[in-house]
CSV table of C-alpha atoms in Angstrom, one decimal:
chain,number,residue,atom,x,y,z
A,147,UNK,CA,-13.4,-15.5,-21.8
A,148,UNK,CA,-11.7,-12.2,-20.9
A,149,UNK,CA,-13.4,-9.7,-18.1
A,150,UNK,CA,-12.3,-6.3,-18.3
A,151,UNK,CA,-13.5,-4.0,-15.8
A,152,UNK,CA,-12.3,-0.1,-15.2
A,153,UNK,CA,-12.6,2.0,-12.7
A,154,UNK,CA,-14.7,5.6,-12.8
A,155,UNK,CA,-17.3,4.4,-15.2
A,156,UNK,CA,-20.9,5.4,-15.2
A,157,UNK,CA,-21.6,1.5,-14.7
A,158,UNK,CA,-21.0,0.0,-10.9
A,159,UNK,CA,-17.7,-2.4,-11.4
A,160,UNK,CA,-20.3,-5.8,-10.4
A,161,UNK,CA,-22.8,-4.2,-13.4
A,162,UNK,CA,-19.9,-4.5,-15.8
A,163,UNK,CA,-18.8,-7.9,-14.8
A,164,UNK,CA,-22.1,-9.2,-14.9
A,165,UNK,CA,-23.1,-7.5,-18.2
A,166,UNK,CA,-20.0,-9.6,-19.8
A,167,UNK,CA,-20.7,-12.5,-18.6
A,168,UNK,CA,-24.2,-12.2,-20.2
A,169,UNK,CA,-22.7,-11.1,-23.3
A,170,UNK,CA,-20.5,-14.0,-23.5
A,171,UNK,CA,-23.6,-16.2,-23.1
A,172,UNK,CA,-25.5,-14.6,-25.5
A,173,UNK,CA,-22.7,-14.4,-27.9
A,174,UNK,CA,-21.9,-18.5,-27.4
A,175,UNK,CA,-18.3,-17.4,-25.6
A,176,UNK,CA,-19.7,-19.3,-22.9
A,177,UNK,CA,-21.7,-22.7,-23.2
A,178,UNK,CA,-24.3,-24.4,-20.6
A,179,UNK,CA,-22.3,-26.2,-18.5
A,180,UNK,CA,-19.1,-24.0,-19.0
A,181,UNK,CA,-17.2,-22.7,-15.6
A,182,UNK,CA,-16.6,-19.2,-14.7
A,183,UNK,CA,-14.0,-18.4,-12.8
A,184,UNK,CA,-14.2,-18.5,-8.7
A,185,UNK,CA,-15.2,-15.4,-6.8
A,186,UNK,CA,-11.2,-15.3,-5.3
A,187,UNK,CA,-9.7,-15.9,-8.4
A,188,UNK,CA,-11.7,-13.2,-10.5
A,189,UNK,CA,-11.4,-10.6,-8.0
A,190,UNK,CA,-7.4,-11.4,-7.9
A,191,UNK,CA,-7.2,-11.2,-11.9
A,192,UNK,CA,-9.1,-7.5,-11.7
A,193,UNK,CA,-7.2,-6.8,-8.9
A,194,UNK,CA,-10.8,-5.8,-7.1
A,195,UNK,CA,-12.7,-6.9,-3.8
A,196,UNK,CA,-14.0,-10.3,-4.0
A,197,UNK,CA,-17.4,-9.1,-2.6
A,198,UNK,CA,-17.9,-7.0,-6.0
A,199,UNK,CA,-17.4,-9.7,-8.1
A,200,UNK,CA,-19.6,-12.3,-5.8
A,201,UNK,CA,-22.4,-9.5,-6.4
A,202,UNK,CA,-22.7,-10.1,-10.0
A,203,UNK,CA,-22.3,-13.7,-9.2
A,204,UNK,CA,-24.9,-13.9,-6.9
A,205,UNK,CA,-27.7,-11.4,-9.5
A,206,UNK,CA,-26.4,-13.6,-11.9
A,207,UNK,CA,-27.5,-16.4,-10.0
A,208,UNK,CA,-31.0,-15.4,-8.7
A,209,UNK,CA,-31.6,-14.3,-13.0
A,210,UNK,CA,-30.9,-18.3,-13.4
A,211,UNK,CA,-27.9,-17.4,-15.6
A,212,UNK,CA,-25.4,-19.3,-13.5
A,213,UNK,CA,-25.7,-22.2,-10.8
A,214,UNK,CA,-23.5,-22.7,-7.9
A,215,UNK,CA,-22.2,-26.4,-7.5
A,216,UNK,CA,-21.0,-27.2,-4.0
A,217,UNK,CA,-17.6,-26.3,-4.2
A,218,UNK,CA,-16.9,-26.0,-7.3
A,219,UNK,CA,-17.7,-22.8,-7.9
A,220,UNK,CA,-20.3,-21.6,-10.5
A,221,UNK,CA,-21.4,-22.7,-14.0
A,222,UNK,CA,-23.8,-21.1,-17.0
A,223,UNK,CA,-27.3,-23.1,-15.8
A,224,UNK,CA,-29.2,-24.4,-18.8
A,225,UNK,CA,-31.2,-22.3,-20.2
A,226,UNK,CA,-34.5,-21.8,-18.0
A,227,UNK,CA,-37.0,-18.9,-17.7
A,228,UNK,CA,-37.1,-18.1,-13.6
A,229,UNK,CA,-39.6,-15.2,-14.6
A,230,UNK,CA,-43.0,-15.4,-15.8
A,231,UNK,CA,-43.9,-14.5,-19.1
A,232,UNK,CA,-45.6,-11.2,-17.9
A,233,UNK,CA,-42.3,-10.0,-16.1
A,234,UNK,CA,-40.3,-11.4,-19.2
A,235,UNK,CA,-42.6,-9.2,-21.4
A,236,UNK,CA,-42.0,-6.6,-18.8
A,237,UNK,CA,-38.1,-6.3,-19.1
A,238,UNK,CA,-38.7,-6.6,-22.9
A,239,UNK,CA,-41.0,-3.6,-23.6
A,240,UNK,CA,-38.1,-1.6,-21.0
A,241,UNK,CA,-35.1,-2.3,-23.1
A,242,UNK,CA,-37.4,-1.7,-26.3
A,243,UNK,CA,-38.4,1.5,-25.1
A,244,UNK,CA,-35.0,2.9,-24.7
A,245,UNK,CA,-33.8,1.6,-27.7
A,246,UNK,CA,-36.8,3.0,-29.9
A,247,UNK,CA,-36.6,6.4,-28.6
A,248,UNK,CA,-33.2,6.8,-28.2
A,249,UNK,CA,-33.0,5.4,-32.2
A,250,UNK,CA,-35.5,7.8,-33.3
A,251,UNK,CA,-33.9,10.8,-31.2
A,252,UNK,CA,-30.6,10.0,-33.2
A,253,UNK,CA,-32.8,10.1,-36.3
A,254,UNK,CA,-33.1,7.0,-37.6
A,255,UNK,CA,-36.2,5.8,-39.7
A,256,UNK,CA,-38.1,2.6,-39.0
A,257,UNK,CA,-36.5,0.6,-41.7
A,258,UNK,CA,-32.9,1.5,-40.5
A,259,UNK,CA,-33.5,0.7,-36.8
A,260,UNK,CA,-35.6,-3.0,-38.5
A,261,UNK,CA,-32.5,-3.4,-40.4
A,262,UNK,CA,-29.5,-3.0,-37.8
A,263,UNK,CA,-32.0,-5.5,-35.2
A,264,UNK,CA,-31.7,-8.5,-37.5
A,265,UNK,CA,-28.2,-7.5,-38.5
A,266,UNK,CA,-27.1,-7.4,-34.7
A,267,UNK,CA,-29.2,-10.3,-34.1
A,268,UNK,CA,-27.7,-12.2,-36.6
A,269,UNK,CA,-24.1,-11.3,-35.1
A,270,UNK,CA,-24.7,-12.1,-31.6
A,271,UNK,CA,-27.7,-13.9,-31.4
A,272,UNK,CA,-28.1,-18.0,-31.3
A,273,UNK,CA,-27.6,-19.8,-34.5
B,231,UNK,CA,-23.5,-6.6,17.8
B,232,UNK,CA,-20.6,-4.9,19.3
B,233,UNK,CA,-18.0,-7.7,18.8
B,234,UNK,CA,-18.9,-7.5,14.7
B,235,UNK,CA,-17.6,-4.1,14.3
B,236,UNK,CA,-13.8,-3.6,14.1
B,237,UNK,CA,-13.7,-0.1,14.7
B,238,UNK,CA,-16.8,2.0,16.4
B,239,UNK,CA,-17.4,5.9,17.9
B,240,UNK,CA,-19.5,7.2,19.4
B,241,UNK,CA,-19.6,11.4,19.6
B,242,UNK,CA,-16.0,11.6,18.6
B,243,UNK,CA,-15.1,15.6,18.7
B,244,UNK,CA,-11.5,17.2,18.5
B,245,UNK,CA,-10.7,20.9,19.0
B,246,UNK,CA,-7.8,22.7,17.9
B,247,UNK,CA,-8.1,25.8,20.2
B,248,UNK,CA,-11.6,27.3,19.4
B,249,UNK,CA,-11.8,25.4,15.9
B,250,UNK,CA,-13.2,22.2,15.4
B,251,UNK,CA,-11.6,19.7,13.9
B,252,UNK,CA,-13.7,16.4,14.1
B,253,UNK,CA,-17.2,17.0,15.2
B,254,UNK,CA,-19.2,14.0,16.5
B,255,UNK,CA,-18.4,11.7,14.5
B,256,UNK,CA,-20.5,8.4,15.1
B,257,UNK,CA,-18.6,5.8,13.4
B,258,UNK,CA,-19.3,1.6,12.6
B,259,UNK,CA,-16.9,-0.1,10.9
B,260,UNK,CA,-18.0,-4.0,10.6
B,261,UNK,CA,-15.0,-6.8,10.6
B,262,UNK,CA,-13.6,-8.2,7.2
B,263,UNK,CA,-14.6,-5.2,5.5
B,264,UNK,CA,-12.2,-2.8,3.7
B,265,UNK,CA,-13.5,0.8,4.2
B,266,UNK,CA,-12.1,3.9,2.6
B,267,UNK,CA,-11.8,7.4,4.2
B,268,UNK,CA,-12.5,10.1,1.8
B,269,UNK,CA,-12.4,13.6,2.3
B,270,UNK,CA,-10.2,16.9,1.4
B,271,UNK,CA,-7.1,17.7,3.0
B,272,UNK,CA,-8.1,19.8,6.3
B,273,UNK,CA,-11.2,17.7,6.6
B,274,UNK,CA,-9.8,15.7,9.7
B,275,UNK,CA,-9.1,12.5,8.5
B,276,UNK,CA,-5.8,12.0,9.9
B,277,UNK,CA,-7.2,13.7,13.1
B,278,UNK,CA,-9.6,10.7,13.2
B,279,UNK,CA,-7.4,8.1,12.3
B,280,UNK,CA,-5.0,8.9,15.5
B,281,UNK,CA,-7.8,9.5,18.0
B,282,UNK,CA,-8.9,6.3,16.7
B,283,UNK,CA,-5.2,5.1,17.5
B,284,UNK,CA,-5.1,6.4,20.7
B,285,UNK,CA,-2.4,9.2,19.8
B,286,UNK,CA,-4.4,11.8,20.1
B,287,UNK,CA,-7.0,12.4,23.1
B,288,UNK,CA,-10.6,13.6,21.7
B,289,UNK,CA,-12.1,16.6,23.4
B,290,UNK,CA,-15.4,14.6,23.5
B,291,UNK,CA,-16.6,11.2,22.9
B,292,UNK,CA,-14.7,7.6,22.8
B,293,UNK,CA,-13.5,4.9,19.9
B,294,UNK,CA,-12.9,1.7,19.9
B,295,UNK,CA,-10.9,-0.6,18.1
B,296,UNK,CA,-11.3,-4.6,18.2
B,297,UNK,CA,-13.5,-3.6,21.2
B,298,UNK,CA,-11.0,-2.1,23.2
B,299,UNK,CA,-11.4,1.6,24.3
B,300,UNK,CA,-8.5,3.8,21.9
B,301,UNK,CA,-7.4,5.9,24.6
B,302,UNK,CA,-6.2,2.6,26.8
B,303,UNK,CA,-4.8,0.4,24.1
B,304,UNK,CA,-2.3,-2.1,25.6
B,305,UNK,CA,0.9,-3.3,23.6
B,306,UNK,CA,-1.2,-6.9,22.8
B,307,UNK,CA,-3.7,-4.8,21.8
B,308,UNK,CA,-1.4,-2.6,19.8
B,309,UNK,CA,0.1,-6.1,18.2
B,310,UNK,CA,-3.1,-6.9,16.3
B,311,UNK,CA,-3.2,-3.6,15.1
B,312,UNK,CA,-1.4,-2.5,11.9
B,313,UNK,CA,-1.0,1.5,11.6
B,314,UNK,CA,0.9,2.7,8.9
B,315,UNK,CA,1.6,6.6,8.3
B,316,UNK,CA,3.0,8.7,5.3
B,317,UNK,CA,6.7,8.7,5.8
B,318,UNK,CA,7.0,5.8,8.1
B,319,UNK,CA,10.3,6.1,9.9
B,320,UNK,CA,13.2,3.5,8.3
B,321,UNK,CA,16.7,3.6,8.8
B,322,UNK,CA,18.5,4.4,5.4
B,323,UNK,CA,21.4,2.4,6.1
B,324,UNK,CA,19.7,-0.9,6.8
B,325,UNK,CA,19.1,-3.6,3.8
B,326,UNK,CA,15.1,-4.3,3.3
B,327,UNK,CA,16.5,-7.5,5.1
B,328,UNK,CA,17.9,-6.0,8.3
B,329,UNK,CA,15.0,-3.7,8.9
B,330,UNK,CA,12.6,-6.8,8.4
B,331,UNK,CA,15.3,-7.9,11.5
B,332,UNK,CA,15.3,-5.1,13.3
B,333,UNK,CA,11.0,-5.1,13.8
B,334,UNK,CA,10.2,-8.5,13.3
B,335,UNK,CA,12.1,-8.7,17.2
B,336,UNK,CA,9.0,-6.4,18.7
B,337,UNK,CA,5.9,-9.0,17.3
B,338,UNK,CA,4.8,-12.1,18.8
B,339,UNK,CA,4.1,-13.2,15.1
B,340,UNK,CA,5.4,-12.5,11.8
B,341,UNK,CA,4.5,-14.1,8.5
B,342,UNK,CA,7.7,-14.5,6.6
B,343,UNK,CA,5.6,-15.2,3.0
B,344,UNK,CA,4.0,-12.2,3.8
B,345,UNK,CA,6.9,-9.8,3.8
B,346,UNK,CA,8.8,-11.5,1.0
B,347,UNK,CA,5.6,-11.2,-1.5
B,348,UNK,CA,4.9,-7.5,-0.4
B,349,UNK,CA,8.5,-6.5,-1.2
B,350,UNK,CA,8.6,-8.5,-4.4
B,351,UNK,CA,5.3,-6.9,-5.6
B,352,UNK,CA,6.9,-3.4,-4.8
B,353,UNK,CA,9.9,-4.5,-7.0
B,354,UNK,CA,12.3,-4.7,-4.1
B,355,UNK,CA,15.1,-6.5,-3.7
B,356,UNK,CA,15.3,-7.4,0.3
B,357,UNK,CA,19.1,-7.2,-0.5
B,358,UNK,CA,18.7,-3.4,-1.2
B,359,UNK,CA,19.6,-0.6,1.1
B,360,UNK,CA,16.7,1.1,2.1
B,361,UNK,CA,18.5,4.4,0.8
B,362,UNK,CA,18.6,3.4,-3.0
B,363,UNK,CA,14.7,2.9,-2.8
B,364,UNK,CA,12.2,5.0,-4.8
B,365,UNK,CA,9.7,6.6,-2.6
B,366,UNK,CA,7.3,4.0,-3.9
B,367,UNK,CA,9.4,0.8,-3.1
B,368,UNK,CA,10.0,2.5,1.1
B,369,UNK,CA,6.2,3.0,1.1
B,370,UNK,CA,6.0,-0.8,0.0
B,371,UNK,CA,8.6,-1.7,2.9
B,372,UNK,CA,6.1,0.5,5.7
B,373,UNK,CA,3.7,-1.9,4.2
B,374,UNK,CA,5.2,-5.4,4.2
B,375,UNK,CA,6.7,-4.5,8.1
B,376,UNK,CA,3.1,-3.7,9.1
B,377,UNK,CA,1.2,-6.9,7.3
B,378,UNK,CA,4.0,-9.4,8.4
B,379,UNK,CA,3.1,-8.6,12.3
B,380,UNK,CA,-0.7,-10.0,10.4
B,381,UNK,CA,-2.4,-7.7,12.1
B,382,UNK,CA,-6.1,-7.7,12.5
B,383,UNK,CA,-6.7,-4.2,11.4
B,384,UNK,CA,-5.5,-2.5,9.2
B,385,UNK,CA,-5.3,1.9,9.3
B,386,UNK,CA,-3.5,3.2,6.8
B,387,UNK,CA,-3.5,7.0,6.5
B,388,UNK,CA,-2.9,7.8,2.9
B,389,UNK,CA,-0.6,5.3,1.8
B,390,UNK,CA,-1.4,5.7,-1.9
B,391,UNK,CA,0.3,9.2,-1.5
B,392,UNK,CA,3.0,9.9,-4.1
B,393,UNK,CA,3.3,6.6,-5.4
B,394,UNK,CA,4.0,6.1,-9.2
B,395,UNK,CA,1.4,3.8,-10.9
B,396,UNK,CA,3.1,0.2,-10.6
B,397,UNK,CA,3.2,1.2,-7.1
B,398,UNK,CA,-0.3,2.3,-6.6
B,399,UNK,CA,-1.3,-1.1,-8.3
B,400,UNK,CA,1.3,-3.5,-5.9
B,401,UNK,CA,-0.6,-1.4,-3.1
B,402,UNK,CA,-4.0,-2.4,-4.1
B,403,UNK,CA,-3.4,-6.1,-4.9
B,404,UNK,CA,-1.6,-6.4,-1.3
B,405,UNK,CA,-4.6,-5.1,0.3
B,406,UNK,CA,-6.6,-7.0,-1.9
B,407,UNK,CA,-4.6,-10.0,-0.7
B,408,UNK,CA,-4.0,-9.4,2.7
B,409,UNK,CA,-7.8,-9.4,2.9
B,410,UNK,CA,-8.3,-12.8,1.3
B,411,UNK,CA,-7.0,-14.5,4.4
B,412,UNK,CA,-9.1,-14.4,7.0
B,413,UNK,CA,-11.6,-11.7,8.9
B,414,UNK,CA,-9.5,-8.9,8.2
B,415,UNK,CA,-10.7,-5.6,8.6
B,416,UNK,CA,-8.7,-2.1,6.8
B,417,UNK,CA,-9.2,1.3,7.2
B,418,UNK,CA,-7.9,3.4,4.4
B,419,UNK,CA,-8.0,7.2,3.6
B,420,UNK,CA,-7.3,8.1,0.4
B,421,UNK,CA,-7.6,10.9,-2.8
B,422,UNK,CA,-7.3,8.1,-5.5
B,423,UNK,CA,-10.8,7.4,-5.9
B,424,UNK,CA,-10.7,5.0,-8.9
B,425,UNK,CA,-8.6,3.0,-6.4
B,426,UNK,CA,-10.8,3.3,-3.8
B,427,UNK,CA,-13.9,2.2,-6.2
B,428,UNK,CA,-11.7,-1.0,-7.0
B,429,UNK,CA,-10.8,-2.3,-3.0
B,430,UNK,CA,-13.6,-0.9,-1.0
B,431,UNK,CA,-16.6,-2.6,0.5
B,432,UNK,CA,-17.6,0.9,2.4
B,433,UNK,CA,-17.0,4.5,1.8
B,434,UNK,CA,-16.8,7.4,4.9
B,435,UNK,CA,-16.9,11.0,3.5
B,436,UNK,CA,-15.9,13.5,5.8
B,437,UNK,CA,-16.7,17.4,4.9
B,438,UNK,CA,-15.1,19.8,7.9
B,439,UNK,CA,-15.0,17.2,10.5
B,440,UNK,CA,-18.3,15.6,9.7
B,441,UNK,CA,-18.9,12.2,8.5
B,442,UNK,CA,-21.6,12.6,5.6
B,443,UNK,CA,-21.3,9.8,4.4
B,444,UNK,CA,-21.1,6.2,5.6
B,445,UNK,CA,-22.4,3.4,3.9
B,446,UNK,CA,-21.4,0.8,1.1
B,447,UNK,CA,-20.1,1.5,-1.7
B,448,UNK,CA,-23.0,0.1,-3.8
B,449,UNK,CA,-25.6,1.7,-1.4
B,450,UNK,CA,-23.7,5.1,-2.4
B,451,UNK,CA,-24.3,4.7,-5.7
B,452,UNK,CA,-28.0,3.9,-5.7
B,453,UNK,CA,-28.7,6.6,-3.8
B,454,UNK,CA,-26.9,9.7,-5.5
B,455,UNK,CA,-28.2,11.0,-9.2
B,456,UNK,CA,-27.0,13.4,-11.4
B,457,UNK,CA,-29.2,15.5,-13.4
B,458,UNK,CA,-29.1,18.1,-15.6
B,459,UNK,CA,-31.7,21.2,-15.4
B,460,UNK,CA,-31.9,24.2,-18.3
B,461,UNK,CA,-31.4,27.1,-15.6
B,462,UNK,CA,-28.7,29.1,-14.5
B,463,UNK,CA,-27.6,27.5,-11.0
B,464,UNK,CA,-28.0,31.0,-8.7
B,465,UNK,CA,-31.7,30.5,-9.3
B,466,UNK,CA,-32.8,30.2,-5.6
B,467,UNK,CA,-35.4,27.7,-6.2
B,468,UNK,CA,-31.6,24.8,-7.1
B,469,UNK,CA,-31.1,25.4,-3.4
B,470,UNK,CA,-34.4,24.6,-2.0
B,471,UNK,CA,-34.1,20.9,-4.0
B,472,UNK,CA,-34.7,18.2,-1.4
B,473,UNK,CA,-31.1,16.2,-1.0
B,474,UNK,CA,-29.3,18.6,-3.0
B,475,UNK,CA,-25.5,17.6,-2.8
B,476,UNK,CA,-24.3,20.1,-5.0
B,477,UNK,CA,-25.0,22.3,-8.4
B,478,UNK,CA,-22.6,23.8,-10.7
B,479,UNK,CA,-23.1,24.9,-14.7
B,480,UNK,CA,-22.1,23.3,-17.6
B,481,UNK,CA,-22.5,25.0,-20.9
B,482,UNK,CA,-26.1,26.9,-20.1
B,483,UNK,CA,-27.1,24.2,-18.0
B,484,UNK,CA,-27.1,23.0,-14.4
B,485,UNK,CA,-26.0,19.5,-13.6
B,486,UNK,CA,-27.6,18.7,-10.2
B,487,UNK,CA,-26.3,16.2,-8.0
B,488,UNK,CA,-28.6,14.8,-5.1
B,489,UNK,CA,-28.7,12.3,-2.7
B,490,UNK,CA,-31.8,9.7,-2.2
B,491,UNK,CA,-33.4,11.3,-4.9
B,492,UNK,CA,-37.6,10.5,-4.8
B,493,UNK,CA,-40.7,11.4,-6.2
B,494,UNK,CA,-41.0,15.0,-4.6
B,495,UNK,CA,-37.1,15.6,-5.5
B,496,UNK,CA,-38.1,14.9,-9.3
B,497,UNK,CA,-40.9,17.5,-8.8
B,498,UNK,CA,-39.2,19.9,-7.3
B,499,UNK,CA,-36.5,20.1,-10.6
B,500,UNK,CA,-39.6,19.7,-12.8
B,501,UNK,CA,-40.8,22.6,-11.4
B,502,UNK,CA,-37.2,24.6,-12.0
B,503,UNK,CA,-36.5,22.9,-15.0
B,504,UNK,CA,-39.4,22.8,-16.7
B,505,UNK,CA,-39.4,19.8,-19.4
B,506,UNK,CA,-35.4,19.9,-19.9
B,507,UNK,CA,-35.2,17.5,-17.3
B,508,UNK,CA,-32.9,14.9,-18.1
B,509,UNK,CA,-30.8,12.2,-16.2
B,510,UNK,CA,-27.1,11.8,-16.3
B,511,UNK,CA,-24.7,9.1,-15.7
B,512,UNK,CA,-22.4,9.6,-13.1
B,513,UNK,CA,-19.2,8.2,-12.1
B,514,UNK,CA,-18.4,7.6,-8.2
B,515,UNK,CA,-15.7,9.5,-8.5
B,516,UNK,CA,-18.2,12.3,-9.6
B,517,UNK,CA,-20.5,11.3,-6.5
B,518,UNK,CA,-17.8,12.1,-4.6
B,519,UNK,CA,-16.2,15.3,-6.0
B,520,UNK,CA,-19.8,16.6,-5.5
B,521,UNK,CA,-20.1,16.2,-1.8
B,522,UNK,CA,-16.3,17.6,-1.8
B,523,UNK,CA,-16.8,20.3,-3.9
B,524,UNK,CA,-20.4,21.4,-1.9
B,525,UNK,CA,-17.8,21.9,0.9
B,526,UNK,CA,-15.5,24.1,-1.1
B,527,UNK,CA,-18.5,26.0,-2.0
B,528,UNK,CA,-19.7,26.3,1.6
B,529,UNK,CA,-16.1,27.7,2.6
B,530,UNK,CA,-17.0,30.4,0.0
B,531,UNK,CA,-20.4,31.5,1.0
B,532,UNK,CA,-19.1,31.9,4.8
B,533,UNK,CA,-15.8,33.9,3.7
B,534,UNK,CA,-18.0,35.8,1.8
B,535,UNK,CA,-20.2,36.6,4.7
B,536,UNK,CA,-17.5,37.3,7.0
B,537,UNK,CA,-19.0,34.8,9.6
């Protein structure tokens, strides 16, 4: 998988990297098991300080999205839920509520905003 | 903690004549970290940089770098200390080669690999004459003699100035790299803040010879918000905002910027703004501009008092 970052975004430089990576799990770019790059050689290809990119490592990390192996640098963890299903619920109902009013505020019915969720979640969801 | 911070002041103050140029500036710079100096010209950045130096005596107060007082730097300290300025002195006439000679004789070390990949990044030749080199490729030499000496700390007052984009990039990947080895520590200052968002762990702002602000980049950006109010921005009330950084109008709308913004900052725009409250993103390049531009506006209100 490819990282792009830029510079003078709205979104912190470690938010973006860690927001791809996500999206490449999600998305199946990147498998259980699969290795991201090392903190050194990251922040050399994206020509940025190493202790950005071991920041999204590291919330990465803590979310149970990646695991460190001594030495080897980190790898997507299996799939494991390190919240409980109250705070899972929690971060849920956020992103829905963003989404809902920002969807109705752009005008779109309840049937459109029904039909674009299973379309995206079709595209970029598991199989 | 002392011996973890690179570069430290306490109550540093310069006066030209009656004007202040640096006023108390307390100052902690930890080792391995890469910090960038921000300000507007005038704002006393280079004033800082050579106190911190030792080339210029404060009026008040003391700095130290790698624990040793500034104003009594010995030449070993000096050796373990890279200082590079805009226009560094090189002989035209010399090849990239002979000056690498010429200063390589003055340090107890020098990193050969060091010099060669610096030049080579800058898209020099070491064969070259100095005088055929574009004002980004001599700024790349400065650069390479300073970081082959492998100095411990790195002060570089504005070395992104002028440079052409290939140049600016080569600068931040040599930093970039130069910091991979080792507890390295580099003090930059700089305008290019995209640049600065990429390298830095730390940011300094410094508004008329005042540090106001000194913390990590992340923490910088947690703590400043942008908002946007439906009021015209003379209203008195946009003054009286707790941690207001700075207010300006867009369309027929304030956009607010404020600093550590809490539950009593939110009610105090509620209160001006009525129900048009609405967060924005915002850039750190914006984060900055505001704290620079609330000094421009501050030069403004005391010409326009007379004080």
């Amino acid at each position: 998988m490819q990282i792009h970052i830029s510079a003078g975004s709205p979104q912190s430089i470690y938010r973006q990297i860690a927001d791809q990576i996500r999206q490449a799990i999600v998305s199946g770019n990147l498998k259980v098991g699969d290795a991201v790059p090392s903190v050194r050689q990251l922040a050399k290809e994206l020509a940025i300080n190493p202790n950005t990119v071991a920041k999204a490592y590291s919330e990465l990390t803590r979310d149970g999205i990646l695991e460190g192996l001594s030495g080897r640098g980190c790898v997507v963890a299996s799939r494991k839920n390190v919240f409980s299903k109250a705070e899972r619920v929690r971060r849920l109902e956020l992103v829905l509520d963003s989404l809902v009013s920002e969807a109705l505020t752009l005008g779109f019915s309840y049937d459109e905003i029904q039909e674009r969720l299973v379309k995206r979640f079709e595209k970029i969801g598991p199989e | 903690m002392l011996n973890d911070l690179a570069i430290s002041a306490q109550g540093l103050t310069r006066y030209f004549g009656d004007r202040v140029v640096v006023d108390q500036l307390d100052l902690g710079v930890p080792r391995g970290s890469v910090t960038g100096l921000l300000g507007l010209n005038g704002a006393g950045k280079t004033t800082t940089l050579r106190m911190l130096m030792g080339l210029l005596t404060p009026t008040r107060g003391q700095s130290q770098l790698l624990g040793k007082d500034s104003q009594q730097l010995t030449a070993e300290d000096r050796a373990r200390i890279g200082y590079t300025v805009e226009g560094h002195f090189l002989y035209s006439w010399m090849t990239v080669r002979q000056s690498e000679k010429f200063q390589r004789e003055t340090f107890p070390r020098w990193n050969n690999a060091m010099f060669e990949s610096t030049v080579r990044r800058f898209g020099i030749d070491p064969g070259q004459k100095i005088r055929v080199l574009s004002r980004g490729q001599r700024a790349g030499v400065s650069l390479a003699l300073t970081l082959a000496a492998e100095p411990e700390l790195l002060i570089l007052d504005d070395p992104a100035l002028g440079l052409d984009p290939v140049s600016r990039a080569a600068l931040n990947e040599t930093l970039l790299d130069f910091c991979n080895e080792g507890m390295r520590t580099v003090l930059l200052s700089s305008h290019l803040l995209d640049d600065i968002e990429r390298v830095v762990d730390r940011v300094l702002v410094m508004v008329h010879g005042r540090l106001v602000v000194n913390t990590t980049i992340d923490d910088f950006r947690n703590r400043i918000s942008s908002w946007s109010l439906e009021v015209p921005p003379a209203s008195r009330a946009i003054q009286a905002i707790p941690g207001l950084v700075f207010a300006k109008q867009r369309g027929g709308r304030t956009i607010v910027t404020v600093a550590d913004s809490d539950a009593e900052t939110e009610a105090a725009m509620m209160r001006i703004g009525a129900d048009s409250l609405e967060r924005l993103p915002i850039t750190f390049g914006e984060a900055v501009i505001a704290y620079l531009s609330q000094s421009r506006a501050s030069d403004s209100f005391f010409a326009n008092t007379g004080a």
